[in-house]
Structure formats: C-alpha cells, structure tokens
XYZ file of C-alpha atoms in Angstrom:
511
model
C 47.443 -60.624 -31.369
C 47.704 -56.859 -30.201
C 44.457 -56.032 -31.940
C 42.310 -59.057 -30.247
C 43.799 -57.382 -27.371
C 42.625 -53.921 -27.831
C 39.159 -54.361 -28.569
C 38.678 -56.948 -25.893
C 39.802 -54.036 -23.607
C 37.214 -51.788 -25.615
C 34.396 -54.435 -24.868
C 35.178 -54.563 -20.965
C 35.042 -50.451 -20.995
C 31.952 -50.362 -22.691
C 30.095 -53.204 -20.237
C 31.805 -50.783 -17.479
C 29.539 -48.057 -18.624
C 26.104 -49.487 -19.471
C 23.877 -47.218 -21.344
C 21.167 -48.620 -18.761
C 21.415 -48.664 -15.394
C 21.257 -51.850 -13.520
C 19.317 -51.135 -10.714
C 17.249 -48.665 -8.928
C 17.867 -45.381 -7.418
C 19.036 -45.305 -3.781
C 16.315 -45.428 -1.331
C 15.238 -42.145 -0.111
C 15.367 -41.650 3.605
C 12.074 -42.059 6.092
C 10.734 -38.655 6.398
C 7.064 -37.351 7.672
C 4.777 -36.065 5.258
C 5.018 -32.502 6.424
C 8.753 -32.157 5.581
C 8.316 -33.331 1.889
C 6.470 -32.454 -1.110
C 6.741 -35.388 -3.786
C 6.283 -34.789 -7.469
C 7.771 -38.186 -8.424
C 8.731 -41.653 -6.852
C 7.559 -44.264 -4.468
C 9.053 -43.142 -1.118
C 6.729 -40.754 -0.393
C 2.839 -39.936 -1.484
C 3.018 -37.728 -4.573
C 1.062 -34.822 -5.080
C -2.125 -35.249 -7.015
C -2.318 -34.181 -10.818
C 1.236 -34.745 -11.882
C 1.844 -35.094 -15.639
C 5.345 -36.574 -16.448
C 4.853 -36.119 -20.234
C 3.128 -32.812 -20.468
C 3.458 -32.291 -24.657
C 5.707 -29.517 -25.362
C 6.638 -30.276 -28.779
C 10.010 -31.785 -27.384
C 11.656 -34.868 -29.284
C 12.042 -36.865 -25.897
C 10.046 -40.106 -25.675
C 8.927 -40.564 -21.833
C 8.574 -44.149 -20.430
C 7.914 -45.613 -16.786
C 10.274 -48.242 -16.388
C 10.924 -51.177 -13.718
C 14.572 -51.192 -12.305
C 14.454 -54.060 -9.858
C 10.872 -53.615 -9.186
C 11.433 -49.739 -8.630
C 9.593 -47.496 -11.205
C 11.591 -44.787 -12.846
C 10.980 -42.324 -16.044
C 13.248 -43.032 -19.088
C 13.786 -40.190 -21.462
C 14.897 -41.520 -24.645
C 16.003 -39.210 -27.699
C 16.453 -36.770 -24.960
C 16.647 -32.659 -26.196
C 14.289 -31.384 -23.468
C 11.395 -32.699 -21.088
C 8.898 -31.225 -18.404
C 6.425 -32.322 -15.596
C 3.605 -30.500 -14.991
C 1.605 -30.389 -11.890
C -0.365 -27.127 -12.229
C -2.805 -28.023 -15.329
C -4.226 -31.150 -13.358
C -3.537 -30.151 -9.691
C -2.077 -27.134 -8.020
C 0.755 -24.943 -7.824
C 3.086 -25.418 -4.904
C 4.528 -23.075 -2.139
C 7.636 -24.723 -1.608
C 9.375 -21.598 0.271
C 9.537 -23.521 3.542
C 11.403 -26.474 1.713
C 14.912 -26.411 1.913
C 15.961 -28.690 -0.938
C 15.095 -30.282 -3.975
C 16.064 -33.833 -4.769
C 16.620 -35.473 -8.017
C 18.106 -38.984 -8.403
C 19.390 -38.963 -12.269
C 21.488 -41.310 -14.168
C 23.225 -39.384 -17.154
C 25.748 -41.447 -18.953
C 26.857 -39.014 -21.778
C 24.086 -36.360 -20.934
C 24.909 -33.123 -18.984
C 21.164 -31.748 -18.472
C 20.116 -28.481 -16.675
C 17.100 -28.997 -14.554
C 14.434 -25.985 -13.351
C 11.719 -25.763 -11.301
C 9.221 -23.401 -13.039
C 7.205 -20.851 -11.495
C 5.594 -17.553 -12.035
C 8.913 -15.936 -11.964
C 12.352 -15.889 -13.722
C 13.411 -19.348 -14.940
C 16.868 -20.572 -13.236
C 18.842 -23.430 -14.550
C 20.757 -25.627 -12.434
C 23.436 -27.709 -14.200
C 23.921 -31.501 -14.007
C 27.493 -32.923 -14.542
C 27.471 -35.937 -16.960
C 28.618 -39.251 -14.573
C 29.215 -42.209 -16.900
C 26.739 -45.628 -15.551
C 25.900 -44.738 -12.011
C 22.726 -42.767 -10.217
C 23.209 -39.477 -8.987
C 21.625 -38.023 -6.122
C 21.117 -34.469 -5.591
C 20.381 -32.195 -3.307
C 19.772 -28.616 -4.739
C 19.061 -25.489 -2.351
C 15.650 -24.364 -3.017
C 16.724 -20.614 -2.775
C 18.242 -19.448 -5.857
C 16.700 -22.188 -7.973
C 13.441 -20.243 -9.211
C 11.840 -17.072 -9.407
C 8.656 -17.382 -7.310
C 9.135 -19.843 -4.326
C 5.756 -19.769 -3.490
C 4.338 -20.725 -6.847
C 6.339 -23.849 -8.251
C 4.123 -25.251 -11.209
C 6.671 -27.472 -13.384
C 9.987 -29.198 -13.741
C 11.866 -28.478 -17.009
C 15.061 -30.608 -18.298
C 16.986 -29.910 -21.411
C 20.119 -29.798 -22.687
C 20.210 -33.225 -23.985
C 21.963 -34.552 -27.090
C 19.773 -37.122 -28.052
C 20.988 -39.832 -26.098
C 18.901 -41.324 -22.744
C 18.840 -40.116 -19.450
C 16.839 -41.831 -16.206
C 14.918 -39.896 -13.491
C 13.435 -40.833 -10.037
C 12.431 -39.556 -6.511
C 11.854 -35.847 -7.844
C 10.790 -34.182 -4.015
C 11.468 -31.148 -2.335
C 12.196 -31.293 1.307
C 13.182 -29.642 4.842
C 15.334 -31.223 7.571
C 12.689 -32.742 10.315
C 11.872 -30.755 13.253
C 12.910 -31.903 16.586
C 11.334 -34.494 18.200
C 8.230 -33.591 20.103
C 8.523 -29.624 18.874
C 4.892 -28.579 18.362
C 4.303 -26.566 14.784
C 2.695 -23.058 15.781
C 0.943 -20.951 13.766
C 1.421 -17.100 13.697
C 0.353 -14.933 16.406
C -1.819 -11.755 15.402
C -1.777 -8.525 17.604
C -3.491 -5.876 16.052
C -2.383 -2.301 16.630
C -4.314 -0.244 19.267
C -4.609 3.297 20.063
C -3.543 4.589 23.908
C -7.351 4.657 25.607
C -8.666 1.882 23.437
C -10.341 -1.072 25.680
C -8.940 -4.413 26.613
C -8.784 -6.930 24.233
C -8.608 -10.941 23.993
C -5.636 -12.753 22.346
C -6.673 -15.642 20.230
C -4.536 -18.815 20.543
C -2.043 -19.771 17.398
C -2.809 -22.622 15.794
C -0.791 -25.667 17.066
C -0.537 -29.572 16.632
C 0.183 -29.503 20.422
C -2.822 -29.734 22.935
C -0.733 -27.970 25.415
C -2.064 -24.663 26.938
C -1.143 -21.165 26.000
C 0.287 -18.523 28.289
C 1.141 -15.154 27.107
C 3.958 -12.099 28.030
C 4.485 -8.877 27.740
C 8.117 -7.504 26.734
C 7.164 -3.893 27.700
C 4.330 -3.713 30.912
C 4.794 0.272 30.306
C 3.060 -0.393 27.174
C 0.608 -3.070 27.641
C 0.135 -6.029 30.876
C -1.624 -9.411 30.344
C -3.666 -10.893 32.647
C -4.634 -14.734 31.232
C -5.656 -13.847 27.454
C -6.535 -10.286 27.948
C -4.288 -7.286 26.938
C -4.589 -4.067 28.965
C -3.272 -1.165 27.204
C -1.286 1.206 29.583
C 0.921 3.366 27.449
C 2.345 4.375 24.342
C 5.110 2.566 22.343
C 5.609 -1.083 21.392
C 5.793 -4.355 23.304
C 6.826 -7.998 21.912
C 3.762 -10.438 22.819
C 4.859 -13.513 23.333
C 2.508 -16.718 23.236
C 4.226 -19.477 25.108
C 2.747 -23.204 24.815
C 3.053 -25.333 27.650
C 4.483 -29.027 27.102
C 2.056 -32.047 26.526
C 3.588 -35.377 25.632
C 4.629 -35.987 23.456
C 4.830 -32.383 22.558
C 7.867 -29.956 23.869
C 6.879 -26.237 24.918
C 7.329 -23.958 22.127
C 6.417 -20.209 21.666
C 5.786 -17.683 18.891
C 5.741 -14.093 19.381
C 4.392 -10.540 17.646
C 4.880 -7.017 18.050
C 1.704 -4.671 19.730
C 2.300 -0.834 18.451
C 0.229 1.434 20.599
C 0.148 5.002 19.231
C -1.124 7.819 21.359
C -4.007 9.656 20.363
C -5.734 12.929 21.682
C -8.554 12.377 24.480
C -9.768 15.784 23.878
C -11.380 16.801 20.258
C -9.122 19.986 18.539
C -10.413 23.256 19.538
C -13.504 24.292 17.782
C -13.043 27.316 15.586
C -15.043 30.636 15.740
C -18.128 31.164 13.893
C -17.518 32.987 10.549
C -19.493 34.153 7.674
C -19.703 31.594 4.645
C -17.971 33.957 2.417
C -15.175 34.447 4.667
C -13.805 31.153 4.531
C -12.998 28.221 2.434
C -12.685 25.012 4.445
C -11.593 21.674 3.520
C -12.308 20.090 6.671
C -14.074 21.314 9.530
C -17.271 20.471 11.471
C -18.071 23.949 11.821
C -17.828 25.280 8.314
C -19.438 23.805 5.137
C -16.587 21.948 3.291
C -15.408 22.289 -0.207
C -15.845 18.818 -2.398
C -12.738 16.675 -1.989
C -12.136 14.248 -4.580
C -9.353 12.260 -2.493
C -8.067 12.758 0.937
C -5.464 10.215 -0.145
C -4.501 10.877 -3.746
C -3.158 8.131 -5.748
C 0.369 9.700 -5.862
C 0.711 9.978 -2.182
C 2.895 7.515 -0.135
C 0.963 8.162 3.268
C -2.190 6.558 4.636
C -5.417 8.481 6.209
C -8.583 7.683 8.174
C -11.317 9.041 9.846
C -11.760 8.877 13.804
C -13.950 10.271 16.369
C -11.755 12.236 18.963
C -14.041 13.028 22.079
C -17.233 12.562 19.846
C -15.495 14.683 17.132
C -14.184 14.232 13.479
C -10.875 14.017 13.031
C -8.262 12.862 10.376
C -5.599 10.188 11.482
C -2.661 10.400 9.222
C -0.048 7.631 9.141
C 2.991 9.345 7.167
C 5.571 7.863 4.894
C 6.430 11.155 3.130
C 3.552 12.986 2.212
C -0.097 13.018 2.091
C -1.937 14.341 -1.151
C -5.574 15.974 -0.999
C -6.903 16.505 -4.159
C -9.916 18.472 -5.593
C -8.878 19.240 -8.966
C -12.144 17.614 -10.235
C -14.735 19.870 -12.480
C -15.956 22.457 -10.392
C -13.947 21.702 -7.320
C -11.211 23.957 -7.660
C -11.007 27.101 -5.417
C -10.204 30.631 -5.642
C -8.674 31.797 -2.563
C -7.442 34.836 -4.048
C -9.620 36.969 -1.054
C -8.325 34.843 1.492
C -5.764 36.306 3.901
C -4.394 33.155 6.028
C -4.438 29.700 7.022
C -5.601 27.155 9.864
C -4.946 23.860 10.943
C -5.173 22.082 13.985
C -2.811 18.792 14.275
C -1.515 16.551 17.492
C 1.131 14.150 17.250
C 2.396 11.881 19.552
C 6.078 11.748 18.507
C 8.065 12.902 21.514
C 11.185 13.261 19.122
C 10.659 16.916 17.540
C 14.643 17.184 16.386
C 14.295 17.665 12.498
C 10.994 17.245 12.403
C 8.659 19.214 10.070
C 4.578 19.676 9.452
C 5.126 21.564 5.723
C 1.097 22.435 4.207
C 1.416 23.293 0.572
C -1.373 24.594 -1.839
C -0.959 23.556 -5.522
C -1.791 25.990 -7.937
C -2.955 25.096 -11.469
C -3.918 28.388 -13.317
C -6.352 27.107 -15.242
C -4.075 24.301 -16.785
C -4.474 20.760 -16.018
C -1.293 20.579 -13.472
C 0.425 22.287 -10.909
C 1.748 25.996 -12.353
C 3.172 27.201 -8.656
C 2.632 26.532 -5.084
C 2.526 28.140 -1.899
C 4.135 26.158 0.704
C 4.682 26.958 4.505
C 7.770 25.332 6.282
C 6.628 24.654 10.044
C 8.748 23.259 12.856
C 6.582 21.605 15.466
C 7.641 22.428 18.927
C 5.235 20.502 21.297
C 3.801 16.801 21.173
C 0.933 14.850 22.815
C -1.223 18.201 22.276
C -3.374 20.299 20.024
C -1.170 22.752 18.293
C -3.040 25.386 15.956
C -1.251 26.571 12.684
C -2.380 30.175 11.964
C -0.998 31.661 9.389
C -0.794 34.484 6.868
C -0.601 33.350 3.338
C 1.679 36.304 2.773
C 4.436 34.396 5.075
C 3.959 31.111 2.754
C 6.684 30.549 -0.055
C 6.046 30.706 -3.617
C 3.541 32.829 -5.897
C 1.148 34.373 -4.003
C -1.396 33.375 -6.752
C -4.079 31.428 -5.220
C -7.185 31.964 -8.145
C -7.083 28.152 -8.990
C -6.007 25.825 -6.246
C -6.611 22.496 -6.763
C -4.368 20.256 -3.915
C -3.371 20.577 -0.726
C -0.095 18.276 0.341
C 0.844 17.878 3.605
C 4.734 16.707 4.056
C 5.693 15.569 7.640
C 8.220 13.081 9.316
C 6.163 12.907 12.454
C 5.037 9.281 11.810
C 1.526 9.976 12.568
C -0.591 12.492 13.371
C -3.754 13.959 13.940
C -5.616 16.598 12.428
C -8.662 19.438 12.155
C -10.161 22.166 10.631
C -8.276 22.886 7.961
C -9.435 25.807 5.952
C -8.417 29.485 4.545
C -10.207 32.633 5.847
C -10.011 36.553 6.067
C -11.029 39.054 8.399
C -15.033 39.131 8.882
C -16.665 41.613 6.009
C -19.776 42.524 6.028
C -23.010 41.478 4.053
C -24.703 44.421 2.738
C -28.519 44.697 3.909
C -29.020 48.480 2.623
C -30.997 47.560 -0.430
C -34.321 49.038 -0.332
C -35.840 45.874 -1.022
C -35.126 43.712 2.096
C -35.065 40.409 -0.027
C -31.608 41.171 -1.088
C -28.158 40.979 0.625
C -24.794 41.954 -0.782
C -21.415 40.097 0.462
C -18.516 40.810 1.104
C -18.208 44.431 1.897
C -15.657 45.739 1.347
C -14.662 43.062 -1.475
C -11.000 42.964 -2.879
C -12.192 40.577 -6.161
C -15.109 39.476 -6.365
C -18.845 40.150 -4.596
C -22.076 38.133 -4.391
C -25.808 39.181 -4.507
C -28.661 36.680 -2.885
C -32.125 37.298 -3.601
C -35.269 35.689 -2.677
C -36.336 35.695 -6.335
C -34.243 36.086 -9.746
C -32.091 39.498 -10.278
C -33.186 40.251 -13.861
C -30.079 43.036 -14.374
C -27.302 44.009 -11.842
C -25.516 47.794 -13.007
C -22.506 48.689 -11.325
C -21.625 52.950 -11.125
C -18.760 54.684 -10.050
C -19.192 57.890 -8.393
C -18.807 59.960 -11.513
C -21.986 58.087 -12.721
C -20.376 56.175 -15.204
C -21.759 52.622 -15.613
C -18.906 49.889 -15.253
C -20.508 46.589 -15.128
C -24.171 45.665 -16.511
C -25.448 42.168 -16.552
C -28.630 40.470 -16.819
C -28.170 37.221 -14.688
C -32.102 35.931 -14.187
C -30.548 33.683 -10.998
C -30.740 34.478 -7.540
C -27.269 34.201 -6.457
C -24.990 36.549 -8.584
C -21.530 36.890 -8.436
C -20.073 39.765 -10.066
C -15.803 40.061 -11.029
C -14.798 43.553 -9.656
C -10.927 42.532 -10.226
C -10.177 44.964 -12.602
C -11.869 47.943 -11.004
C -10.293 50.332 -9.383
C -10.026 50.911 -5.614
C -13.132 52.655 -4.480
C -17.117 53.313 -3.528
C -19.402 52.364 -6.241
C -22.905 52.247 -6.229
C -24.674 48.795 -7.207
C -28.200 48.625 -8.377
C -30.272 45.052 -8.740
C -33.667 44.979 -10.381
C -35.642 42.497 -8.720
C -39.210 41.712 -9.843
C -39.365 44.906 -11.777
C -38.014 46.397 -8.821
C -34.533 48.136 -8.548
C -33.189 48.342 -5.272
C -29.507 50.584 -4.906
C -26.600 49.884 -2.164
C -22.962 50.933 -2.453
C -19.747 48.471 -2.108
C -16.353 49.525 -1.294
C -13.483 47.897 -3.481
C -10.671 47.592 -1.605
C-alpha cells in the first residue's frame, strides 16, 4: 500500500510540472510603434527579414507551435539556437531602447541569452523555472557590445531538453502623452565678425511653431530665427516649440561657440633678399615645399582663412601641430640663418601658464630626428598680433641646423592665428663686380656656401686664396651653381667663373 501511495504522489508531481506549456505566453502591454522594436511575437509588428532558424550547426530543432491560438517558438533537443535579422533585413539601433523583453518557458533548462552585435558577446543568464512562463525585462545597457548594431539573438546552455519562446522585443518607456518628439538642433561654430545667420528648425512630430532664445546675449542675440554674433564666447541656443493640440510644448538646445578673430592682417614682413630668408609660410617671401601642415602624428587641426584679404593659418590646438617637410628634396639647410620670425594672434584672455613654443626637428641626414631647436615662449598679450623675432642662439638644444625636416608648434592657448613663419639673417649682398654683368654671386659675405647665377651655363668655377692657391675647382655646366665653402678658412677668396669661354673674376668674403 505504501508503494502505491508513493507512485501516485510522483505521478501527481509530474503532472504539476508538465513538459509542455498549457497556455500561451502573457500578453504584452499595448505600446506605440516608436517605443518597440519587435523581433518575434504577435503583439507588435516584427521587423522584416527575421530568420528564426539560421543554420549555425546546432542540434536544436526549431518549430513554431500554436498555444491556445498564440504562436510560440519551440526549441527541442536544445543546445544552442540563434535568431538572425541582418542577413535578410537590417541591423537595429537599440541605443534608445531601455529593455529587452523575453517570454520564456524553461522547465529544467537554465539558458543564456545574448544580443549579438559588432561588439563583445555578453551572456545574460536565465534561471530554470519549472512549468511556467517567465516574463523577463532585461536592461539594454550592458547586454551587448554595440547598442547601435544589434543583428542577432543567441540562446545557449541547453542540456538537450525543450524550451519555448515568445514576445522577443526591445522597448522603452512611453513618452508623456502629447510630448512632441523633437530632433537635434544644429548650430555651427562661428568667428567674431561673421555675418548674421538663420537657424534651421529641428524636426518634430508636432506642427507647433518654433521660437529661439540665447542664454548669453553678450555673445549672440536672436530676432526671429536670425542669430547675430555680438562677442566671443559661448551661448546656449534653445529652440522652443509652442503647444499645438494634442501636443504640449517642447524644447531642444545646442551650444554656439564664437571664436574671436583678428580684424586686421598680420604685419607685412620687410623685403629681404631671397638668399637671406627661408620661409615656411608668408605672402611676402617664396615658401619652401610643405608636405603636410598637420602631420598624421599631431593632435591639432589647422585651416586657411583670409584676414583682411591676407592668407592666414588658423590652429585649433590639442597639444601641438606638426608641420612636415621631410619629403625628398624638401629638407632645409638653415646653417646661415641667424633668427626666427613668426606672427600670431590669440583670443585667449587667460595667459596664466600658457606657452607658444616653436621647435625645429634636425634629422642630420637620417630618417628621423637627431636633435632639435626649441624656443620656450610665454605670451604676454591677447587679442593683438604678436611678433616673435628671436635669435636662433636663444633656442635650446643643438644649434646644428643643416638638415631641418619638421616644424612643431606646441601650445595650450586653445586657438591661434599664425602668419609669416620664416628663418632669416641680416641682409647680405649679391656681388655684381664680375667683368661679365650677366653673372651675379650671393650671398657675400657667406658662411657655408654661395651661389653663382648666370644667364648661360657656367662651364667652370675656380676659387683661389690670396696666396694664389686653387682651393676649389668644379665644372658644373649649369646656370645656377652653389659652392660649399664650409671647409674654407675665414678670409677673402678670388672666384673665377667661365661662361661661353669668357672668364669673369670677383671676390667673396668667407665669414
């Protein structure tokens, strides 16, 4: 009799924990379409292109069954199973959703659910609950690696039993009744002195009219939808949409940033002999070839502007801007130059702890920096053009500068305008005392080299010391000839150049 009672009890328990749901999953609440992204279920319209049984090599057998007239997914022989909607449909941006909803009947199974994206796969464990539906609302935050690119579901952790699924969707809390859905407000950055400009209304599902306000009328004022720039700084621009039944009023804001800009051009550099200046940037001098004004290794932005009709560079600093001229034939030999010049203008009113440090990178015939020349410059004025005119001897580091390949400008000013970046020396003369007036020689005096410029090819050049000894002899056969005299002693030398069979003589001073 005891055995019969025990068997009867076990039979009752087994009936209590049926292996198949006896009814459908709970009915989801009514939601508006914009608050739901449905993948599977009859309560909301699912997205198109959903494949509930992609071939991933799984053992699971997927069947859609009817439970009291409501369809559900049956996963028999469950080990793992996926649902895909990117192959036939499109990836979903769920970043504005709050929860993933899953109705699941597990019995003896304890699976994991994943939302697959282009980021990391993050499992969410589901407890085993015998014989009843679980309605789970899993926070979207932290459920997948990339909320903007949800492409699949994956369920795993099965032990070969059967589970049932229904109502797979993402959802968010409904907006308050009547609140308009307003898109973003776009306000471009401006410079002080820019012309007034119109604000474009943001998108909205309400027909209510927009009005605009400025939080800082010392920076910008607004009449209608027209913004007028008044001063430098920032102001919060707010678009306010009037109520229009059934919609209530709403608003959206954006920040307008106005940067002060000079109203006059940088000072015009003095006229210099071409051989007395090496210019990186100037309208007055001939500039060297620049490979990049913002090298790939810097963290700042640079652009071109016209200030009072003059070309000017505008820099938005991270930490430093890198100007690269390391390409073949672009390196410069600045051995004969003695000073550095640059003009800059900054709107930053706070100069405490601010620096504006130019540096030249010396490569010494190698493929990278060997030494550098660095000037530490502390700005003392704002809102006006400042001219840095510094002897190269005041730059820290090696004074070797026969192979400069890069220029770096480091600053924590935020923004700055720059012009007239060049190296120079005091004016030297181009010698025209050759008997043949079709030749000229410069610079004179010279330190490391001098150039002969002729109207025809120079057949031969000889340099003699005052003892009559020939110290240099070349046959260049070129109209423009540069001679290296860096190894000669300081003093006066006689230069003889042959052009069209005629020998012309002059003197050069080696300093």
